[in-house]
Amino acid sequence: MKAGPTTGGAAVLEALVVPDELSARVPPEVRGSGRDDVRLMVSRGTQVSHHAFRDLPGQLRAGDVLVINTSTTLPAAVNGRVGGEAVVVHFSTRGDDGRWAVELRSPDGSGSTVRRAGGPVGAVVRLPGGEHLVLDAPLVPGADRLWWATVSVEVPGLLYRYGRPIRYRYTAQDQPLSAYQTVFALPSPGGEGSAEMPSAARPFTAGLVAELVSRGVQFAPLTLHTGVASAEAHEPPYPERFEVPATTAGLVNAARAGGGRILAVGTTAVRALESAVDEGGVVRAAAGWTDLVITPGRGVRAVDGLLTGLHEPEASHLLMLEAIAGREALGRSYAEALRSLYLWHEFGDIHLILPTTLLTL
């Protein structure tokens, strides 16, 4: 373990710039020895220490509950054409009326994409297999990135025949769909899933899960199907479909009553669990859509800590992290991540935010 200095602070977040060389361009099993071959930064208030992710069991204790997202990642990127223009369709979220929220992007010639103006209303996008979609209306009036679209075919089948995982320019090359699935992923009865991987859980392996269980750490599953990220615009998250089962609600409530810590694995798990908690901190079974945006002003009621990746400047997720860790502590953590050359994005390193109280190691 290497302890880091406590220099930095809230000003770091104001001036946060992540150098390109700190983008994780390939999965850790390609550049290293396995999925869990990433670094783990642990922060307790303004105190920061550095570890390997395989050291995670030593940072937790019996009675802790890890809340995990079981959503599977879809091959949500499909090639298409609008007139004579080549586009890539990112399928984000299925609406209750059967339409899909989609983002149209332009191929950049390297296998990735760049942002493209959306629309217009009524535009027809030709898809593989003789299928098509029609753009109906912006998801949010006045915005042009995500659009509701009527699709001529059942989308999950289309994706598994012709799709591939969504990839952004910071990655070096396409990876198989298996590289974007976590060990916790479960198929959905309706073929639904996440447009992008709930990536905080990616470094977990079956062996690590078994070790955590043997040490008395419990796992509480829920589901939140993530939509496409706002890679350039840093928009707040859109509504997403979620489910918190009664068994998970009961486990979380019992653990908190017994003094256990509730630690979310990923911002998606935080959003889902906090969408099912009342003002008194009691979690209830819940399902449907959540438009909750967690900020320092709103705070958190059910979550004591968080296991997450490192987030871009201006990303709305940083507000959630600030709500959990506090601004000064978060700034010092990110100063340490930059100083110690941690890797960003879905194939990168992991940050464990723990509460400063009730901790005995």
CSV table of C-alpha atoms in Angstrom, one decimal:
chain,number,residue,atom,x,y,z
A,1,MET,CA,0.0,0.0,0.0
A,2,LYS,CA,1.2,3.5,-0.8
A,3,ALA,CA,-0.3,6.4,1.0
A,4,GLY,CA,-0.6,9.6,-1.0
A,5,PRO,CA,-0.2,13.2,0.2
A,6,THR,CA,-3.2,15.3,1.0
A,7,THR,CA,-2.3,18.2,-1.3
A,8,GLY,CA,-4.9,19.4,-3.8
A,9,GLY,CA,-8.5,20.0,-2.9
A,10,ALA,CA,-11.6,21.4,-4.4
A,11,ALA,CA,-9.7,23.7,-6.8
A,12,VAL,CA,-8.6,20.5,-8.7
A,13,LEU,CA,-12.1,19.8,-9.9
A,14,GLU,CA,-12.4,23.4,-11.3
A,15,ALA,CA,-9.3,23.0,-13.4
A,16,LEU,CA,-9.5,19.2,-14.1
A,17,VAL,CA,-7.9,18.3,-17.4
A,18,VAL,CA,-7.2,14.6,-18.2
A,19,PRO,CA,-4.3,14.1,-20.5
A,20,ASP,CA,-5.0,11.8,-23.5
A,21,GLU,CA,-2.2,9.4,-22.4
A,22,LEU,CA,-4.3,8.6,-19.3
A,23,SER,CA,-7.1,7.1,-21.4
A,24,ALA,CA,-7.2,3.3,-21.1
A,25,ARG,CA,-7.0,2.3,-24.7
A,26,VAL,CA,-7.4,-1.5,-24.4
A,27,PRO,CA,-8.8,-3.8,-21.7
A,28,PRO,CA,-6.5,-4.8,-18.8
A,29,GLU,CA,-6.5,-8.4,-20.0
A,30,VAL,CA,-4.9,-7.2,-23.2
A,31,ARG,CA,-2.3,-4.9,-21.6
A,32,GLY,CA,-1.8,-7.0,-18.4
A,33,SER,CA,-2.7,-10.3,-16.8
A,34,GLY,CA,-6.5,-10.2,-16.4
A,35,ARG,CA,-9.6,-8.2,-15.8
A,36,ASP,CA,-8.6,-7.5,-12.2
A,37,ASP,CA,-5.2,-6.2,-13.3
A,38,VAL,CA,-6.1,-2.6,-12.6
A,39,ARG,CA,-5.2,-0.2,-9.8
A,40,LEU,CA,-7.5,0.7,-6.9
A,41,MET,CA,-7.4,4.1,-5.3
A,42,VAL,CA,-9.0,4.2,-1.9
A,43,SER,CA,-10.2,7.4,-0.3
A,44,ARG,CA,-11.5,7.9,3.2
A,45,GLY,CA,-12.2,11.6,3.4
A,46,THR,CA,-9.1,13.4,2.4
A,47,GLN,CA,-6.8,10.4,3.0
A,48,VAL,CA,-5.9,8.5,-0.1
A,49,SER,CA,-4.1,5.2,-0.5
A,50,HIS,CA,-3.1,3.2,-3.5
A,51,HIS,CA,-3.6,-0.6,-4.1
A,52,ALA,CA,-4.2,-3.2,-6.7
A,53,PHE,CA,-7.8,-4.1,-7.4
A,54,ARG,CA,-7.1,-7.6,-6.2
A,55,ASP,CA,-6.6,-6.0,-2.7
A,56,LEU,CA,-10.2,-5.0,-2.6
A,57,PRO,CA,-11.2,-7.7,0.0
A,58,GLY,CA,-8.7,-6.2,2.4
A,59,GLN,CA,-10.4,-2.8,2.2
A,60,LEU,CA,-13.9,-4.2,3.1
A,61,ARG,CA,-15.2,-6.0,6.1
A,62,ALA,CA,-17.8,-8.6,7.1
A,63,GLY,CA,-21.3,-7.0,6.9
A,64,ASP,CA,-20.5,-4.7,4.0
A,65,VAL,CA,-23.0,-4.9,1.2
A,66,LEU,CA,-21.9,-4.3,-2.4
A,67,VAL,CA,-24.9,-3.2,-4.5
A,68,ILE,CA,-24.4,-4.4,-8.1
A,69,ASN,CA,-26.0,-3.7,-11.4
A,70,THR,CA,-26.9,-6.9,-13.3
A,71,SER,CA,-27.8,-5.2,-16.6
A,72,THR,CA,-26.1,-6.8,-19.7
A,73,THR,CA,-24.4,-4.7,-22.3
A,74,LEU,CA,-25.9,-4.7,-25.7
A,75,PRO,CA,-24.1,-4.5,-29.1
A,76,ALA,CA,-25.8,-1.2,-29.5
A,77,ALA,CA,-23.9,0.4,-32.4
A,78,VAL,CA,-25.2,-0.4,-35.9
A,79,ASN,CA,-24.2,1.0,-39.3
A,80,GLY,CA,-26.8,2.8,-41.3
A,81,ARG,CA,-27.3,5.3,-44.1
A,82,VAL,CA,-29.3,8.6,-44.3
A,83,GLY,CA,-29.6,9.2,-48.0
A,84,GLY,CA,-26.1,8.9,-49.3
A,85,GLU,CA,-24.5,9.6,-45.9
A,86,ALA,CA,-23.0,6.8,-43.8
A,87,VAL,CA,-24.0,7.0,-40.1
A,88,VAL,CA,-23.7,4.9,-37.0
A,89,VAL,CA,-26.8,4.4,-34.9
A,90,HIS,CA,-26.4,4.1,-31.2
A,91,PHE,CA,-29.5,2.5,-29.7
A,92,SER,CA,-30.0,3.9,-26.2
A,93,THR,CA,-33.3,3.1,-24.6
A,94,ARG,CA,-36.6,1.4,-25.4
A,95,GLY,CA,-39.6,3.5,-24.5
A,96,ASP,CA,-42.9,2.3,-23.1
A,97,ASP,CA,-44.5,2.7,-26.5
A,98,GLY,CA,-42.0,0.5,-28.3
A,99,ARG,CA,-40.0,3.3,-29.9
A,100,TRP,CA,-36.2,3.6,-29.2
A,101,ALA,CA,-34.2,6.6,-28.2
A,102,VAL,CA,-31.3,6.7,-30.7
A,103,GLU,CA,-28.2,8.8,-31.4
A,104,LEU,CA,-26.9,9.2,-35.0
A,105,ARG,CA,-23.2,9.7,-35.2
A,106,SER,CA,-20.7,10.0,-38.1
A,107,PRO,CA,-18.0,7.4,-38.6
A,108,ASP,CA,-14.5,8.9,-38.2
A,109,GLY,CA,-12.6,6.5,-40.4
A,110,SER,CA,-10.8,4.7,-37.6
A,111,GLY,CA,-13.7,2.5,-36.4
A,112,SER,CA,-15.1,5.1,-33.9
A,113,THR,CA,-17.5,8.0,-34.4
A,114,VAL,CA,-17.8,11.7,-33.9
A,115,ARG,CA,-20.9,13.7,-32.9
A,116,ARG,CA,-23.4,14.6,-35.7
A,117,ALA,CA,-26.3,17.0,-35.7
A,118,GLY,CA,-29.5,15.1,-35.1
A,119,GLY,CA,-32.7,15.0,-37.2
A,120,PRO,CA,-34.5,16.1,-39.1
A,121,VAL,CA,-38.0,15.0,-38.2
A,122,GLY,CA,-39.1,12.2,-40.6
A,123,ALA,CA,-35.5,11.3,-41.6
A,124,VAL,CA,-35.3,7.6,-42.7
A,125,VAL,CA,-32.2,5.7,-41.7
A,126,ARG,CA,-31.6,2.5,-43.7
A,127,LEU,CA,-30.4,-0.4,-41.5
A,128,PRO,CA,-28.8,-3.8,-42.4
A,129,GLY,CA,-31.1,-6.6,-43.4
A,130,GLY,CA,-33.4,-4.3,-45.3
A,131,GLU,CA,-34.7,-2.7,-42.1
A,132,HIS,CA,-35.1,1.0,-41.3
A,133,LEU,CA,-36.0,3.5,-38.6
A,134,VAL,CA,-37.7,6.9,-38.8
A,135,LEU,CA,-36.8,9.8,-36.6
A,136,ASP,CA,-39.9,11.0,-34.9
A,137,ALA,CA,-38.9,13.8,-32.4
A,138,PRO,CA,-36.1,14.9,-30.1
A,139,LEU,CA,-36.0,13.1,-26.8
A,140,VAL,CA,-35.9,16.5,-25.1
A,141,PRO,CA,-37.5,19.4,-26.9
A,142,GLY,CA,-34.9,21.8,-28.2
A,143,ALA,CA,-32.1,19.3,-28.0
A,144,ASP,CA,-30.8,17.4,-31.1
A,145,ARG,CA,-28.6,14.5,-29.8
A,146,LEU,CA,-31.1,11.8,-28.9
A,147,TRP,CA,-34.2,11.2,-30.9
A,148,TRP,CA,-37.2,9.0,-30.5
A,149,ALA,CA,-37.4,6.6,-33.5
A,150,THR,CA,-39.8,4.1,-34.8
A,151,VAL,CA,-37.9,1.0,-35.9
A,152,SER,CA,-39.2,-1.6,-38.4
A,153,VAL,CA,-37.9,-4.6,-36.5
A,154,GLU,CA,-37.4,-5.8,-33.0
A,155,VAL,CA,-34.3,-4.0,-31.9
A,156,PRO,CA,-32.6,-6.7,-29.7
A,157,GLY,CA,-32.6,-9.1,-32.6
A,158,LEU,CA,-31.2,-6.5,-35.0
A,159,LEU,CA,-28.4,-5.7,-32.5
A,160,TYR,CA,-27.3,-9.2,-32.0
A,161,ARG,CA,-27.3,-9.9,-35.8
A,162,TYR,CA,-25.6,-6.7,-36.9
A,163,GLY,CA,-24.5,-4.6,-33.9
A,164,ARG,CA,-21.2,-4.2,-32.0
A,165,PRO,CA,-20.4,-2.5,-28.7
A,166,ILE,CA,-20.4,1.3,-28.7
A,167,ARG,CA,-16.8,2.5,-28.9
A,168,TYR,CA,-15.4,6.0,-28.5
A,169,ARG,CA,-12.2,7.5,-29.9
A,170,TYR,CA,-10.1,7.0,-26.8
A,171,THR,CA,-10.1,3.2,-27.3
A,172,ALA,CA,-7.5,1.7,-29.7
A,173,GLN,CA,-9.7,-0.8,-31.6
A,174,ASP,CA,-12.9,-2.8,-31.5
A,175,GLN,CA,-13.2,-5.4,-28.7
A,176,PRO,CA,-15.6,-8.4,-28.6
A,177,LEU,CA,-18.9,-8.0,-26.8
A,178,SER,CA,-17.6,-10.2,-24.0
A,179,ALA,CA,-15.1,-7.5,-23.1
A,180,TYR,CA,-18.1,-5.2,-22.3
A,181,GLN,CA,-19.9,-7.7,-20.0
A,182,THR,CA,-19.4,-7.8,-16.3
A,183,VAL,CA,-19.4,-11.0,-14.2
A,184,PHE,CA,-22.7,-9.9,-12.8
A,185,ALA,CA,-24.6,-9.5,-16.1
A,186,LEU,CA,-27.8,-11.4,-16.5
A,187,PRO,CA,-30.0,-11.6,-19.7
A,188,SER,CA,-33.2,-9.7,-19.6
A,189,PRO,CA,-36.4,-11.5,-20.5
A,190,GLY,CA,-37.3,-8.9,-23.1
A,191,GLY,CA,-33.8,-8.7,-24.5
A,192,GLU,CA,-33.2,-5.3,-22.9
A,193,GLY,CA,-29.9,-4.1,-21.6
A,194,SER,CA,-27.5,-1.3,-21.4
A,195,ALA,CA,-26.2,0.7,-24.3
A,196,GLU,CA,-22.9,1.1,-22.5
A,197,MET,CA,-21.3,-1.2,-19.9
A,198,PRO,CA,-21.9,-0.6,-16.2
A,199,SER,CA,-18.1,-0.5,-16.1
A,200,ALA,CA,-17.3,-0.1,-12.4
A,201,ALA,CA,-18.0,-3.8,-12.0
A,202,ARG,CA,-15.8,-4.9,-14.9
A,203,PRO,CA,-12.6,-5.8,-12.9
A,204,PHE,CA,-14.6,-8.3,-10.7
A,205,THR,CA,-13.8,-12.0,-11.4
A,206,ALA,CA,-15.6,-15.1,-10.1
A,207,GLY,CA,-12.7,-15.8,-7.9
A,208,LEU,CA,-12.7,-12.3,-6.3
A,209,VAL,CA,-16.5,-12.5,-5.7
A,210,ALA,CA,-16.0,-15.9,-4.0
A,211,GLU,CA,-13.2,-14.4,-1.8
A,212,LEU,CA,-15.4,-11.5,-0.8
A,213,VAL,CA,-18.4,-13.8,0.1
A,214,SER,CA,-16.1,-16.0,2.2
A,215,ARG,CA,-15.1,-12.8,4.1
A,216,GLY,CA,-18.7,-12.0,4.9
A,217,VAL,CA,-19.3,-9.3,2.2
A,218,GLN,CA,-22.8,-9.5,0.8
A,219,PHE,CA,-24.0,-8.7,-2.8
A,220,ALA,CA,-27.3,-7.0,-3.4
A,221,PRO,CA,-28.4,-7.1,-7.1
A,222,LEU,CA,-30.5,-4.5,-8.9
A,223,THR,CA,-30.9,-3.5,-12.5
A,224,LEU,CA,-30.5,-0.2,-14.3
A,225,HIS,CA,-30.3,-0.2,-18.1
A,226,THR,CA,-27.9,2.6,-19.0
A,227,GLY,CA,-28.5,4.8,-22.1
A,228,VAL,CA,-25.8,6.3,-24.2
A,229,ALA,CA,-23.3,8.6,-22.5
A,230,SER,CA,-22.9,12.2,-23.5
A,231,ALA,CA,-19.2,11.8,-24.5
A,232,GLU,CA,-18.8,15.4,-25.8
A,233,ALA,CA,-21.8,17.4,-24.5
A,234,HIS,CA,-21.6,16.5,-20.7
A,235,GLU,CA,-25.4,16.5,-20.5
A,236,PRO,CA,-27.2,15.3,-17.4
A,237,PRO,CA,-28.3,11.7,-17.5
A,238,TYR,CA,-31.6,11.0,-19.2
A,239,PRO,CA,-34.4,8.9,-17.6
A,240,GLU,CA,-33.4,5.2,-17.4
A,241,ARG,CA,-35.3,2.0,-16.7
A,242,PHE,CA,-34.5,0.4,-13.4
A,243,GLU,CA,-35.7,-2.3,-10.9
A,244,VAL,CA,-34.8,-2.7,-7.2
A,245,PRO,CA,-36.2,-6.1,-6.1
A,246,ALA,CA,-37.8,-6.6,-2.7
A,247,THR,CA,-34.9,-9.0,-1.6
A,248,THR,CA,-32.3,-6.3,-2.3
A,249,ALA,CA,-34.4,-3.6,-0.4
A,250,GLY,CA,-34.7,-6.0,2.5
A,251,LEU,CA,-31.0,-6.8,2.5
A,252,VAL,CA,-29.9,-3.2,2.4
A,253,ASN,CA,-32.3,-2.2,5.2
A,254,ALA,CA,-31.2,-5.1,7.4
A,255,ALA,CA,-27.5,-4.4,6.8
A,256,ARG,CA,-27.9,-0.7,7.7
A,257,ALA,CA,-29.9,-1.5,10.8
A,258,GLY,CA,-27.0,-3.8,11.8
A,259,GLY,CA,-24.3,-1.2,11.2
A,260,GLY,CA,-23.2,-2.5,7.9
A,261,ARG,CA,-22.0,-0.2,5.1
A,262,ILE,CA,-23.8,0.0,1.8
A,263,LEU,CA,-21.3,0.4,-1.0
A,264,ALA,CA,-22.6,0.9,-4.6
A,265,VAL,CA,-20.6,-0.6,-7.4
A,266,GLY,CA,-21.0,2.1,-10.0
A,267,THR,CA,-22.9,5.3,-10.4
A,268,THR,CA,-25.8,3.3,-12.0
A,269,ALA,CA,-26.2,1.3,-8.8
A,270,VAL,CA,-26.3,4.6,-6.9
A,271,ARG,CA,-29.0,6.1,-9.2
A,272,ALA,CA,-31.2,3.0,-9.0
A,273,LEU,CA,-30.9,2.5,-5.2
A,274,GLU,CA,-31.4,6.2,-4.4
A,275,SER,CA,-34.5,6.1,-6.7
A,276,ALA,CA,-36.0,3.5,-4.3
A,277,VAL,CA,-35.3,5.1,-0.9
A,278,ASP,CA,-37.7,7.3,1.1
A,279,GLU,CA,-36.7,10.4,3.0
A,280,GLY,CA,-36.1,8.4,6.1
A,281,GLY,CA,-33.5,6.2,4.4
A,282,VAL,CA,-35.7,3.1,4.0
A,283,VAL,CA,-35.3,1.3,0.7
A,284,ARG,CA,-38.5,-0.1,-1.0
A,285,ALA,CA,-38.9,-2.4,-3.9
A,286,ALA,CA,-39.4,-0.2,-7.0
A,287,ALA,CA,-39.4,-0.5,-10.8
A,288,GLY,CA,-40.0,1.8,-13.7
A,289,TRP,CA,-38.2,4.9,-14.9
A,290,THR,CA,-35.9,7.1,-12.9
A,291,ASP,CA,-35.0,10.7,-13.8
A,292,LEU,CA,-33.1,11.2,-10.5
A,293,VAL,CA,-30.0,13.4,-10.8
A,294,ILE,CA,-27.9,13.2,-7.6
A,295,THR,CA,-26.2,16.4,-6.6
A,296,PRO,CA,-24.5,17.6,-3.4
A,297,GLY,CA,-27.7,19.5,-2.7
A,298,ARG,CA,-29.9,16.4,-2.9
A,299,GLY,CA,-27.3,14.2,-1.2
A,300,VAL,CA,-27.6,10.4,-0.8
A,301,ARG,CA,-29.8,8.5,1.7
A,302,ALA,CA,-29.1,4.8,1.2
A,303,VAL,CA,-25.4,4.7,0.0
A,304,ASP,CA,-22.4,5.0,2.3
A,305,GLY,CA,-19.7,4.6,-0.3
A,306,LEU,CA,-19.0,4.0,-3.9
A,307,LEU,CA,-16.7,1.9,-6.2
A,308,THR,CA,-16.4,3.7,-9.5
A,309,GLY,CA,-14.2,4.6,-12.4
A,310,LEU,CA,-12.6,7.9,-12.9
A,311,HIS,CA,-14.8,10.5,-14.6
A,312,GLU,CA,-14.2,13.2,-17.1
A,313,PRO,CA,-14.2,17.0,-16.2
A,314,GLU,CA,-17.7,18.4,-16.3
A,315,ALA,CA,-19.3,15.0,-16.3
A,316,SER,CA,-22.5,15.0,-14.3
A,317,HIS,CA,-21.2,11.9,-12.4
A,318,LEU,CA,-18.8,14.1,-10.5
A,319,LEU,CA,-21.7,15.8,-8.8
A,320,MET,CA,-22.8,12.4,-7.5
A,321,LEU,CA,-19.3,11.6,-6.3
A,322,GLU,CA,-19.2,15.0,-4.6
A,323,ALA,CA,-22.5,14.2,-2.9
A,324,ILE,CA,-20.9,11.0,-1.4
A,325,ALA,CA,-17.3,12.1,-0.7
A,326,GLY,CA,-17.5,15.9,-0.3
A,327,ARG,CA,-15.9,18.4,-2.7
A,328,GLU,CA,-12.6,18.8,-0.9
A,329,ALA,CA,-12.1,15.0,-0.5
A,330,LEU,CA,-13.0,14.4,-4.2
A,331,GLY,CA,-10.6,17.1,-5.4
A,332,ARG,CA,-7.8,15.6,-3.4
A,333,SER,CA,-8.5,12.1,-4.8
A,334,TYR,CA,-8.5,13.3,-8.4
A,335,ALA,CA,-5.3,15.2,-7.8
A,336,GLU,CA,-3.8,12.0,-6.6
A,337,ALA,CA,-5.1,10.1,-9.6
A,338,LEU,CA,-3.5,12.5,-11.9
A,339,ARG,CA,-0.2,12.6,-10.0
A,340,SER,CA,-0.1,8.8,-9.9
A,341,LEU,CA,-1.1,8.3,-13.6
A,342,TYR,CA,-4.3,6.4,-13.1
A,343,LEU,CA,-6.1,5.4,-16.2
A,344,TRP,CA,-9.6,6.7,-17.1
A,345,HIS,CA,-12.6,5.3,-18.9
A,346,GLU,CA,-14.3,1.9,-18.9
A,347,PHE,CA,-11.1,-0.2,-19.2
A,348,GLY,CA,-9.3,1.9,-16.7
A,349,ASP,CA,-8.6,2.0,-12.9
A,350,ILE,CA,-11.0,2.1,-10.0
A,351,HIS,CA,-11.7,4.5,-7.2
A,352,LEU,CA,-13.2,3.2,-3.9
A,353,ILE,CA,-14.8,6.0,-1.8
A,354,LEU,CA,-15.3,4.9,1.8
A,355,PRO,CA,-16.9,6.7,4.7
A,356,THR,CA,-14.5,8.2,7.3
A,357,THR,CA,-16.4,6.8,10.3
A,358,LEU,CA,-17.3,3.3,11.5
A,359,LEU,CA,-14.2,1.9,9.9
A,360,THR,CA,-12.2,-0.9,11.5
A,361,LEU,CA,-9.6,-2.8,9.4
